[in-house]
Short mmCIF file of C-alpha atoms in Angstrom, two decimals:
data_model
loop_
_atom_site.label_atom_id
_atom_site.label_comp_id
_atom_site.label_asym_id
_atom_site.label_seq_id
_atom_site.Cartn_x
_atom_site.Cartn_y
_atom_site.Cartn_z
CA UNK A 13 43.77 -1.33 17.91
CA UNK A 14 45.57 1.83 18.91
CA UNK A 15 43.59 3.92 15.81
CA UNK A 16 46.00 4.02 13.50
CA UNK A 17 44.64 3.56 10.17
CA UNK A 18 44.89 1.26 7.38
CA UNK A 19 45.46 4.27 5.38
CA UNK A 20 47.80 7.82 5.50
CA UNK A 21 45.31 10.16 3.53
CA UNK A 22 41.57 9.72 3.81
CA UNK A 23 41.06 13.21 2.63
CA UNK A 24 39.54 11.86 -0.61
CA UNK A 25 36.95 9.51 1.96
CA UNK A 26 36.31 12.66 3.14
CA UNK A 27 35.65 14.98 0.63
CA UNK A 28 33.15 11.95 -1.46
CA UNK A 29 31.57 12.19 2.09
CA UNK A 30 30.38 15.86 2.12
CA UNK A 31 30.14 16.08 -1.52
CA UNK A 32 27.44 13.11 -1.67
CA UNK A 33 26.23 11.56 1.77
CA UNK A 34 23.38 12.51 3.59
CA UNK A 35 23.87 12.20 7.72
CA UNK A 36 21.04 10.85 9.86
CA UNK A 37 19.48 13.30 12.39
CA UNK A 38 22.44 16.25 11.92
CA UNK A 39 22.05 19.31 10.44
CA UNK A 40 24.63 19.70 6.99
CA UNK A 41 25.81 23.12 6.86
CA UNK A 42 27.86 23.11 8.67
CA UNK A 43 29.81 20.93 6.63
CA UNK A 44 30.25 23.69 4.32
CA UNK A 45 33.37 25.20 6.40
CA UNK A 46 34.36 21.81 8.69
CA UNK A 47 35.31 17.84 8.02
CA UNK A 48 31.78 15.67 8.78
CA UNK A 49 33.49 12.95 11.01
CA UNK A 50 33.90 9.70 9.66
CA UNK A 51 34.23 6.89 12.56
CA UNK A 52 36.85 4.35 10.98
CA UNK A 53 37.63 1.60 13.75
CA UNK A 54 35.86 0.14 16.76
CA UNK A 55 37.41 -2.28 19.44
CA UNK A 56 35.90 -3.27 22.76
CA UNK A 57 34.57 0.34 24.29
CA UNK A 58 36.80 2.38 21.72
CA UNK A 59 36.56 3.78 18.07
CA UNK A 60 38.64 5.86 16.20
CA UNK A 61 38.09 8.78 13.86
CA UNK A 62 39.66 9.78 10.10
CA UNK A 63 42.09 12.02 12.31
CA UNK A 64 43.15 9.06 14.78
CA UNK A 65 41.52 10.23 17.79
CA UNK A 66 40.71 7.67 19.94
CA UNK A 67 36.77 7.94 21.65
CA UNK A 68 35.19 6.04 24.40
CA UNK A 69 31.48 5.18 22.96
CA UNK A 70 29.02 5.38 26.19
CA UNK A 71 25.79 5.69 23.69
CA UNK A 72 27.00 1.86 21.72
CA UNK A 73 27.07 2.97 17.96
CA UNK A 74 25.15 6.06 19.04
CA UNK A 75 21.69 4.87 19.49
CA UNK A 76 21.93 2.51 21.93
CA UNK A 77 22.93 -0.45 19.27
CA UNK A 78 26.85 -1.96 20.37
CA UNK A 79 25.90 -4.01 22.94
CA UNK A 80 28.39 -6.80 22.84
CA UNK A 81 31.16 -3.44 21.81
CA UNK A 82 32.74 -3.25 19.23
CA UNK A 83 35.55 -5.61 16.68
CA UNK A 84 33.92 -9.11 17.77
CA UNK A 85 35.93 -11.41 15.50
CA UNK A 86 33.37 -14.45 16.20
CA UNK A 87 30.17 -12.77 14.96
CA UNK A 88 32.10 -11.14 12.06
CA UNK A 89 32.92 -15.58 11.06
CA UNK A 90 29.89 -15.95 12.04
CA UNK A 91 28.32 -13.96 9.29
CA UNK A 92 30.68 -14.61 7.22
CA UNK A 93 30.55 -18.36 7.08
CA UNK A 94 26.55 -18.45 6.96
CA UNK A 95 26.99 -15.90 4.13
CA UNK A 96 28.94 -18.62 1.96
CA UNK A 97 26.66 -21.19 2.84
CA UNK A 98 23.35 -19.20 2.15
CA UNK A 99 23.17 -15.47 1.80
CA UNK A 100 19.45 -15.45 1.09
CA UNK A 101 16.20 -16.53 0.67
CA UNK A 102 12.77 -15.41 1.42
CA UNK A 103 11.18 -15.56 4.52
CA UNK A 104 8.59 -17.31 2.84
CA UNK A 105 10.56 -20.58 3.45
CA UNK A 106 12.90 -20.86 6.63
CA UNK A 107 16.61 -21.17 7.01
CA UNK A 108 18.91 -22.86 9.60
CA UNK A 109 19.68 -19.70 11.44
CA UNK A 110 16.70 -17.93 11.14
CA UNK A 111 15.39 -21.77 12.65
CA UNK A 112 17.78 -21.79 15.17
CA UNK A 113 17.88 -18.42 16.40
CA UNK A 114 14.06 -18.09 16.26
CA UNK A 115 14.67 -21.49 19.32
CA UNK A 116 17.16 -19.80 20.98
CA UNK A 117 15.14 -16.35 21.36
CA UNK A 118 11.81 -18.25 22.60
CA UNK A 119 14.30 -19.95 25.17
CA UNK A 120 14.97 -16.60 26.48
CA UNK A 121 11.14 -15.55 26.91
CA UNK A 122 8.38 -17.25 28.65
CA UNK A 123 5.09 -17.02 27.29
CA UNK A 124 6.06 -15.89 24.16
CA UNK A 125 6.14 -18.59 20.85
CA UNK A 126 6.46 -16.97 17.26
CA UNK A 127 9.01 -15.44 15.84
CA UNK A 128 8.63 -13.18 12.96
CA UNK A 129 12.23 -11.60 11.13
CA UNK A 130 12.25 -7.95 9.33
CA UNK A 131 15.13 -5.40 8.92
CA UNK A 132 14.66 -2.63 11.44
CA UNK A 133 12.68 -1.50 14.07
CA UNK A 134 10.17 0.55 12.86
CA UNK A 135 9.36 -2.13 10.64
CA UNK A 136 9.15 -4.74 13.20
CA UNK A 137 6.65 -2.55 15.16
CA UNK A 138 4.71 -1.67 11.35
CA UNK A 139 4.16 -5.89 11.00
CA UNK A 140 2.47 -5.00 15.37
CA UNK A 141 0.44 -2.59 14.26
CA UNK A 142 -0.42 -4.61 10.66
CA UNK A 143 -1.28 -7.43 12.70
CA UNK A 144 -3.66 -5.45 14.90
CA UNK A 145 -5.76 -4.56 12.56
CA UNK A 146 -6.24 -7.85 10.80
CA UNK A 147 -7.48 -9.25 14.28
CA UNK A 148 -9.75 -5.96 14.45
CA UNK A 149 -11.28 -6.39 11.14
CA UNK A 150 -11.12 -10.58 11.53
CA UNK A 151 -13.04 -10.94 14.84
CA UNK A 152 -14.54 -7.76 15.49
CA UNK A 153 -15.58 -6.46 11.75
CA UNK A 154 -13.45 -3.74 11.69
CA UNK A 155 -14.53 -1.67 15.48
CA UNK A 156 -12.00 -3.08 17.39
CA UNK A 157 -8.46 -1.05 15.39
CA UNK A 158 -6.96 1.88 17.84
CA UNK A 159 -3.18 1.69 18.72
CA UNK A 160 -3.31 3.41 21.99
CA UNK A 161 0.53 5.08 21.90
CA UNK A 162 2.34 6.78 25.36
CA UNK A 163 3.37 10.53 25.13
CA UNK A 164 7.45 10.56 24.84
CA UNK A 165 7.43 7.06 23.29
CA UNK A 166 8.82 6.72 19.94
CA UNK A 167 8.62 3.57 17.84
CA UNK A 168 10.43 4.50 14.43
CA UNK A 169 10.13 6.40 11.51
CA UNK A 170 7.74 5.14 9.15
CA UNK A 171 4.70 7.41 8.42
CA UNK A 172 2.51 4.96 10.42
CA UNK A 173 5.29 4.70 13.71
CA UNK A 174 5.22 8.33 13.53
CA UNK A 175 1.80 8.16 13.99
CA UNK A 176 2.78 6.04 16.67
CA UNK A 177 4.77 8.52 18.34
CA UNK A 178 5.31 10.80 21.55
CA UNK A 179 7.10 13.12 20.93
CA UNK A 180 6.56 16.09 18.80
CA UNK A 181 9.35 17.76 17.69
CA UNK A 182 9.64 14.54 15.61
CA UNK A 183 6.64 14.59 13.98
CA UNK A 184 6.90 18.22 13.28
CA UNK A 185 5.72 18.83 9.11
CA UNK A 186 5.56 14.82 8.64
CA UNK A 187 1.58 14.67 8.85
CA UNK A 188 -1.10 14.25 7.81
CA UNK A 189 -1.04 11.31 9.90
CA UNK A 190 -3.03 7.47 9.79
CA UNK A 191 -6.12 7.38 11.63
CA UNK A 192 -6.54 4.89 14.96
CA UNK A 193 -3.87 6.26 17.16
CA UNK A 194 -4.68 7.68 20.39
CA UNK A 195 -2.13 9.24 22.86
CA UNK A 196 -1.87 8.09 26.90
CA UNK A 197 0.26 10.20 28.95
CA UNK A 198 3.45 9.89 29.81
CA UNK A 199 4.42 8.29 33.67
CA UNK A 200 7.71 10.29 34.20
CA UNK A 201 7.66 10.82 38.22
CA UNK A 202 10.22 13.67 37.80
CA UNK A 203 7.30 15.70 35.75
CA UNK A 204 4.55 14.59 38.13
CA UNK A 205 3.63 17.85 39.01
CA UNK A 206 2.66 18.95 35.34
CA UNK A 207 -0.01 16.17 34.97
CA UNK A 208 -1.34 17.34 38.41
CA UNK A 209 -0.45 13.79 39.68
CA UNK A 210 -0.87 12.87 43.74
CA UNK A 211 2.44 12.79 45.51
CA UNK A 212 1.23 8.89 46.37
CA UNK A 213 0.93 6.25 43.75
CA UNK A 214 1.31 8.04 40.80
CA UNK A 215 2.27 4.89 39.45
CA UNK A 216 -0.96 4.09 39.64
CA UNK A 217 -2.31 7.02 39.09
CA UNK A 218 -0.13 7.22 35.85
CA UNK A 219 -1.78 3.86 34.59
CA UNK A 220 -5.34 4.97 35.60
CA UNK A 221 -4.94 7.20 33.12
CA UNK A 222 -4.46 5.34 30.54
CA UNK A 223 -7.43 3.03 31.58
CA UNK A 224 -9.47 6.72 31.31
CA UNK A 225 -8.70 7.08 27.08
CA UNK A 226 -9.79 4.02 26.67
CA UNK A 227 -12.89 4.54 28.48
CA UNK A 228 -13.45 7.69 26.42
CA UNK A 229 -12.31 6.06 22.65
CA UNK A 230 -15.05 3.08 23.49
CA UNK A 231 -12.76 -0.34 24.90
CA UNK A 232 -14.64 -1.90 21.92
CA UNK A 233 -12.66 0.94 19.51
CA UNK A 234 -8.74 0.17 20.91
CA UNK A 235 -7.10 -3.25 20.02
CA UNK A 236 -3.74 -3.20 21.21
CA UNK A 237 -1.63 -0.34 24.11
CA UNK A 238 2.18 -0.02 22.57
CA UNK A 239 4.51 1.36 25.24
CA UNK A 240 8.24 1.26 26.01
CA UNK A 241 9.22 -0.62 28.97
CA UNK A 242 11.68 2.89 29.42
CA UNK A 243 11.57 5.67 27.66
CA UNK A 244 14.12 6.15 25.25
CA UNK A 245 14.63 9.06 22.93
CA UNK A 246 11.88 11.30 25.44
CA UNK A 247 13.89 11.35 28.27
CA UNK A 248 15.23 7.80 29.81
CA UNK A 249 12.16 7.08 31.88
CA UNK A 250 12.17 4.67 34.28
CA UNK A 251 8.60 3.02 35.38
CA UNK A 252 7.48 4.37 38.66
CA UNK A 253 6.50 0.92 40.81
CA UNK A 254 2.90 -0.08 40.46
CA UNK A 255 2.52 1.54 36.97
CA UNK A 256 2.86 -2.15 34.89
CA UNK A 257 0.90 -3.92 37.61
CA UNK A 258 -2.11 -2.16 36.96
CA UNK A 259 -1.67 -1.79 33.30
CA UNK A 260 -1.39 -5.56 32.64
CA UNK A 261 -4.45 -5.26 34.61
CA UNK A 262 -6.64 -2.50 32.11
CA UNK A 263 -5.34 -4.17 29.59
CA UNK A 264 -6.77 -8.00 30.32
CA UNK A 265 -9.92 -6.72 31.72
CA UNK A 266 -10.31 -4.94 27.90
CA UNK A 267 -9.34 -7.23 25.96
CA UNK A 268 -6.71 -5.04 24.50
CA UNK A 269 -3.48 -6.43 22.94
CA UNK A 270 0.23 -5.57 25.34
CA UNK A 271 2.70 -4.67 22.48
CA UNK A 272 6.14 -3.99 24.18
CA UNK A 273 8.43 -2.32 22.08
CA UNK A 274 11.94 -3.79 23.62
CA UNK A 275 13.89 -2.12 20.51
CA UNK A 276 16.45 0.14 23.07
CA UNK A 277 15.90 -2.03 25.64
CA UNK A 278 16.08 -5.51 24.98
CA UNK A 279 18.49 -8.33 24.19
CA UNK A 280 20.26 -7.28 28.10
CA UNK A 281 20.16 -3.14 27.57
CA UNK A 282 18.63 -3.39 30.97
CA UNK A 283 20.48 -6.33 32.96
CA UNK A 284 17.65 -8.52 31.58
CA UNK A 285 16.47 -9.93 28.35
CA UNK A 286 13.99 -7.86 28.11
CA UNK A 287 12.94 -4.45 29.51
CA UNK A 288 9.99 -5.59 30.56
CA UNK A 289 10.87 -8.62 32.56
CA UNK A 290 11.41 -6.37 35.64
CA UNK A 291 8.32 -5.92 35.63
CA UNK A 292 6.53 -9.20 35.74
CA UNK A 293 3.62 -8.31 33.15
CA UNK A 294 3.12 -11.20 29.71
CA UNK A 295 2.80 -9.01 26.74
CA UNK A 296 1.17 -9.95 23.50
CA UNK A 297 3.57 -8.99 20.49
CA UNK A 298 7.39 -7.73 21.38
CA UNK A 299 9.70 -6.01 18.71
CA UNK A 300 13.20 -5.38 19.13
CA UNK A 301 15.73 -4.67 16.73
CA UNK A 302 19.74 -3.19 18.06
CA UNK A 303 21.10 -5.30 20.05
CA UNK A 304 19.60 -8.20 18.34
CA UNK A 305 22.45 -8.95 16.60
CA UNK A 306 24.98 -5.87 18.41
CA UNK A 307 24.77 -3.77 15.10
CA UNK A 308 26.62 -6.69 13.31
CA UNK A 309 24.18 -6.78 10.59
CA UNK A 310 20.50 -5.94 10.02
CA UNK A 311 18.00 -7.52 12.00
CA UNK A 312 14.64 -7.34 13.98
CA UNK A 313 11.91 -9.27 15.54
CA UNK A 314 7.85 -9.39 16.03
CA UNK A 315 7.75 -11.64 18.09
CA UNK A 316 3.83 -12.81 19.87
CA UNK A 317 2.74 -15.69 22.02
CA UNK A 318 1.06 -18.93 19.91
CA UNK A 319 -2.54 -17.33 20.73
CA UNK A 320 -2.05 -14.41 18.32
CA UNK A 321 -0.20 -16.14 16.00
CA UNK A 322 -3.25 -19.15 15.88
CA UNK A 323 -5.30 -16.20 14.88
CA UNK A 324 -3.74 -16.29 11.63
CA UNK A 325 -4.36 -19.86 10.79
CA UNK A 326 -8.06 -20.60 12.29
CA UNK A 327 -9.31 -21.13 8.92
CA UNK A 328 -7.34 -22.87 6.63
CA UNK A 329 -10.25 -22.37 3.76
CA UNK A 330 -9.76 -18.55 3.66
CA UNK A 331 -7.63 -17.45 1.46
CA UNK A 332 -7.59 -14.58 3.58
CA UNK A 333 -6.77 -16.33 6.89
CA UNK A 334 -3.06 -15.88 7.24
CA UNK A 335 -0.29 -12.11 8.13
CA UNK A 336 -0.41 -11.62 3.86
CA UNK A 337 2.66 -9.77 4.64
CA UNK A 338 6.93 -9.81 3.72
CA UNK A 339 9.91 -8.02 4.79
CA UNK A 340 12.44 -8.47 1.92
CA UNK A 341 15.51 -8.35 4.30
CA UNK A 342 13.59 -10.24 6.60
CA UNK A 343 14.66 -13.21 4.53
CA UNK A 344 18.69 -12.61 4.85
CA UNK A 345 20.25 -14.80 6.44
CA UNK A 346 23.53 -12.68 8.57
CA UNK A 347 20.83 -11.34 10.99
CA UNK A 348 20.05 -14.06 12.39
CA UNK A 349 24.11 -15.86 12.08
CA UNK A 350 24.97 -12.91 14.52
CA UNK A 351 22.19 -12.89 16.76
CA UNK A 352 22.88 -16.39 17.74
CA UNK A 353 26.59 -15.63 18.16
CA UNK A 354 25.38 -12.34 20.17
CA UNK A 355 23.27 -13.69 22.33
CA UNK A 356 26.69 -16.47 23.09
CA UNK A 357 28.59 -13.92 23.87
CA UNK A 358 26.28 -12.36 25.96
CA UNK A 359 26.08 -15.75 28.11
CA UNK A 360 28.91 -17.06 28.34
CA UNK A 361 30.67 -13.18 29.18
CA UNK A 362 28.24 -13.20 32.19
CA UNK A 363 26.91 -9.63 30.55
CA UNK A 364 23.97 -9.64 31.86
CA UNK A 365 24.71 -9.66 35.09
CA UNK A 366 27.62 -6.92 34.39
CA UNK A 367 25.00 -5.01 32.87
CA UNK A 368 23.39 -5.16 36.44
CA UNK A 369 26.45 -4.42 38.47
CA UNK A 370 27.84 -2.27 36.84
CA UNK A 371 24.63 0.15 36.04
CA UNK A 372 24.04 0.36 39.62
CA UNK A 373 28.24 1.61 40.15
CA UNK A 374 27.65 4.38 37.09
CA UNK A 375 24.21 5.22 39.18
CA UNK A 376 25.17 5.82 41.56
CA UNK A 377 28.11 7.74 40.59
CA UNK A 378 25.51 9.47 38.55
CA UNK A 379 23.57 10.88 42.11
CA UNK A 380 27.11 11.73 43.29
CA UNK A 381 27.36 13.83 40.37
CA UNK A 382 24.30 15.41 41.17
CA UNK A 383 25.02 16.56 44.71
CA UNK A 384 28.19 18.10 42.76
CA UNK A 385 26.21 19.94 40.47
CA UNK A 386 22.97 21.90 41.03
CA UNK A 387 22.02 21.30 37.21
CA UNK A 388 20.81 18.13 37.71
CA UNK A 389 17.88 18.20 39.15
CA UNK A 390 16.59 13.91 38.18
CA UNK A 391 18.71 11.17 37.93
CA UNK A 392 17.15 7.72 36.68
CA UNK A 393 17.25 4.54 34.79
CA UNK A 394 17.57 1.06 34.62
CA UNK A 395 20.78 -1.35 33.95
CA UNK A 396 23.49 0.14 31.83
CA UNK A 397 20.57 2.91 30.06
CA UNK A 398 20.72 5.55 32.35
CA UNK A 399 19.37 9.59 32.22
CA UNK A 400 20.72 12.72 33.65
CA UNK A 401 17.91 15.79 33.62
CA UNK A 402 19.78 19.49 33.53
CA UNK A 403 17.01 21.75 35.09
CA UNK A 404 17.79 25.14 35.86
CA UNK A 405 16.30 25.44 39.30
CA UNK A 406 16.41 22.24 40.76
CA UNK A 407 13.35 23.52 43.33
CA UNK A 408 10.60 24.89 39.78
CA UNK A 409 12.45 22.08 37.62
CA UNK A 410 12.36 24.43 34.58
CA UNK A 411 14.42 22.74 32.22
CA UNK A 412 18.02 23.74 30.90
CA UNK A 413 17.69 25.88 27.40
CA UNK A 414 18.42 22.76 25.25
CA UNK A 415 21.38 24.37 23.36
CA UNK A 416 23.14 24.39 26.80
CA UNK A 417 22.56 20.27 27.46
CA UNK A 418 24.34 20.21 23.85
CA UNK A 419 27.26 22.13 25.33
CA UNK A 420 28.60 19.44 27.58
CA UNK A 421 27.46 16.64 24.52
CA UNK A 422 30.02 18.74 22.73
CA UNK A 423 32.39 19.28 25.44
CA UNK A 424 32.57 15.86 26.06
CA UNK A 425 33.05 14.98 22.67
CA UNK A 426 36.19 17.22 22.56
CA UNK A 427 37.21 15.38 25.55
CA UNK A 428 37.08 12.39 23.39
CA UNK A 429 33.60 10.56 25.63
CA UNK A 430 31.20 9.71 23.57
CA UNK A 431 27.56 10.52 25.29
CA UNK A 432 24.07 11.26 24.38
CA UNK A 433 21.22 13.65 24.76
CA UNK A 434 17.31 14.26 24.19
CA UNK A 435 17.21 15.76 20.33
CA UNK A 436 14.42 16.94 18.57
CA UNK A 437 12.12 15.24 20.81
CA UNK A 438 9.57 16.76 22.80
CA UNK A 439 9.58 21.02 22.64
CA UNK A 440 11.16 22.28 25.68
CA UNK A 441 12.24 19.44 26.95
CA UNK A 442 14.76 18.44 25.35
CA UNK A 443 17.13 18.65 28.33
CA UNK A 444 17.87 14.86 29.90
CA UNK A 445 21.93 13.77 28.61
CA UNK A 446 22.35 9.79 27.62
CA UNK A 447 24.16 7.40 28.92
CA UNK A 448 24.10 3.47 27.49
CA UNK A 449 28.04 2.58 26.89
CA UNK A 450 28.10 -0.79 26.11
CA UNK A 451 27.34 -4.18 28.33
CA UNK A 452 31.19 -4.98 28.00
CA UNK A 453 31.92 -1.83 30.36
CA UNK A 454 34.35 -1.29 33.49
CA UNK A 455 34.44 0.63 36.10
CA UNK A 456 36.90 2.03 34.69
CA UNK A 457 35.63 2.64 31.26
CA UNK A 458 32.65 4.39 33.97
CA UNK A 459 34.98 6.73 35.58
CA UNK A 460 36.27 8.23 32.30
CA UNK A 461 32.34 8.81 31.13
CA UNK A 462 31.84 10.47 34.75
CA UNK A 463 34.92 12.16 34.74
CA UNK A 464 34.57 13.29 31.81
CA UNK A 465 31.06 14.92 32.38
CA UNK A 466 32.25 16.26 35.50
CA UNK A 467 34.55 18.73 33.55
CA UNK A 468 32.21 19.39 31.11
CA UNK A 469 29.61 20.74 33.95
CA UNK A 470 32.29 22.63 35.13
CA UNK A 471 32.67 24.22 32.63
CA UNK A 472 29.24 24.90 31.50
CA UNK A 473 28.01 25.90 34.44
CA UNK A 474 30.95 27.77 36.42
#
């Protein structure tokens, strides 16, 4: 792979895109005078655009997805072979890859038991919310229906998911929202002073704020707590020490289901199969999507314990006593076929170990970068899921203006390095540079990423 295009002239493709494609997360007005970017090919950590320009991708497909890198022929072959054999049958029946991947997946999730297939992270979270609501009606007369979610967390794009979304700019102009979702405070230690938090034992204090919300709402009305193990688009927030242990204790105390959203962190991103496994907690529900098949096929999963599953079959004579739901494309066989091969690659190439080692290396390099650039106020993350928060002043921690943060991202893009930044998330706090290179990243890849950011910061904040 050298960026050589199979067509010399892609002008028609560019014009077709400009005329008809509605891109995600981007303002289209500039495309009236500038060409949209078309990503044409990818191999390993690198992609090429329509002009043949090479880019090192430090965000795994733009949104933390291509965990094992581009151009994996074995995954493509697994999907091809499966599509020829059986491409689809509704999830009311099983399939060979669906059965085998569920077995493989559960082997990596002690304490979990059942896999419900869907086609996106948003949909997987919707299924979890619906299960909580159905359990509330089945067991609690409908009262224990509220779902708690955390400030800065993100769970998807549907109206119900936005109702559980802690990013006000993403939610703006999409209300009114679904009732019964209640926000709890975030756990960003760097911003603890903004919450009036104590300087010691912040993790436990932050978790205790969840309990205060539960007591305010009434424990008999709260059915579930939905959290990301490491907050993604809200600023790459790794939990403080003592946080998760206290969260688990609170959920058990008040009979509240713990739903962990692993859509970003799941399947290796943080150096373990799932992000929650760093913290010794046992969830009741786990949702996942992006890294499950590294973007080679659409697949998402909602995984539960056997205890949760059993609530939907305890009275076979009741025609309403099962999960009356379907995901059309949850019946596609390409997803679990790709996911099986994706997981094999992670195992055979020791990518969890690589993610841990390269994550430590990149974190060290980001700290060294902070020593050279005073605009970096905080560096944080887990594994190959890292962030650098930019500030105008380290003493006051005033957030850097979003436009200047975006100039750093644009400068890196001009150098052929794709990085990210918090975007349309928390008003006034879209100031964190985001990094999530593929799990195959090497020291050389990371050095190139760091060098690019170093140059960009030097130019913007000289």
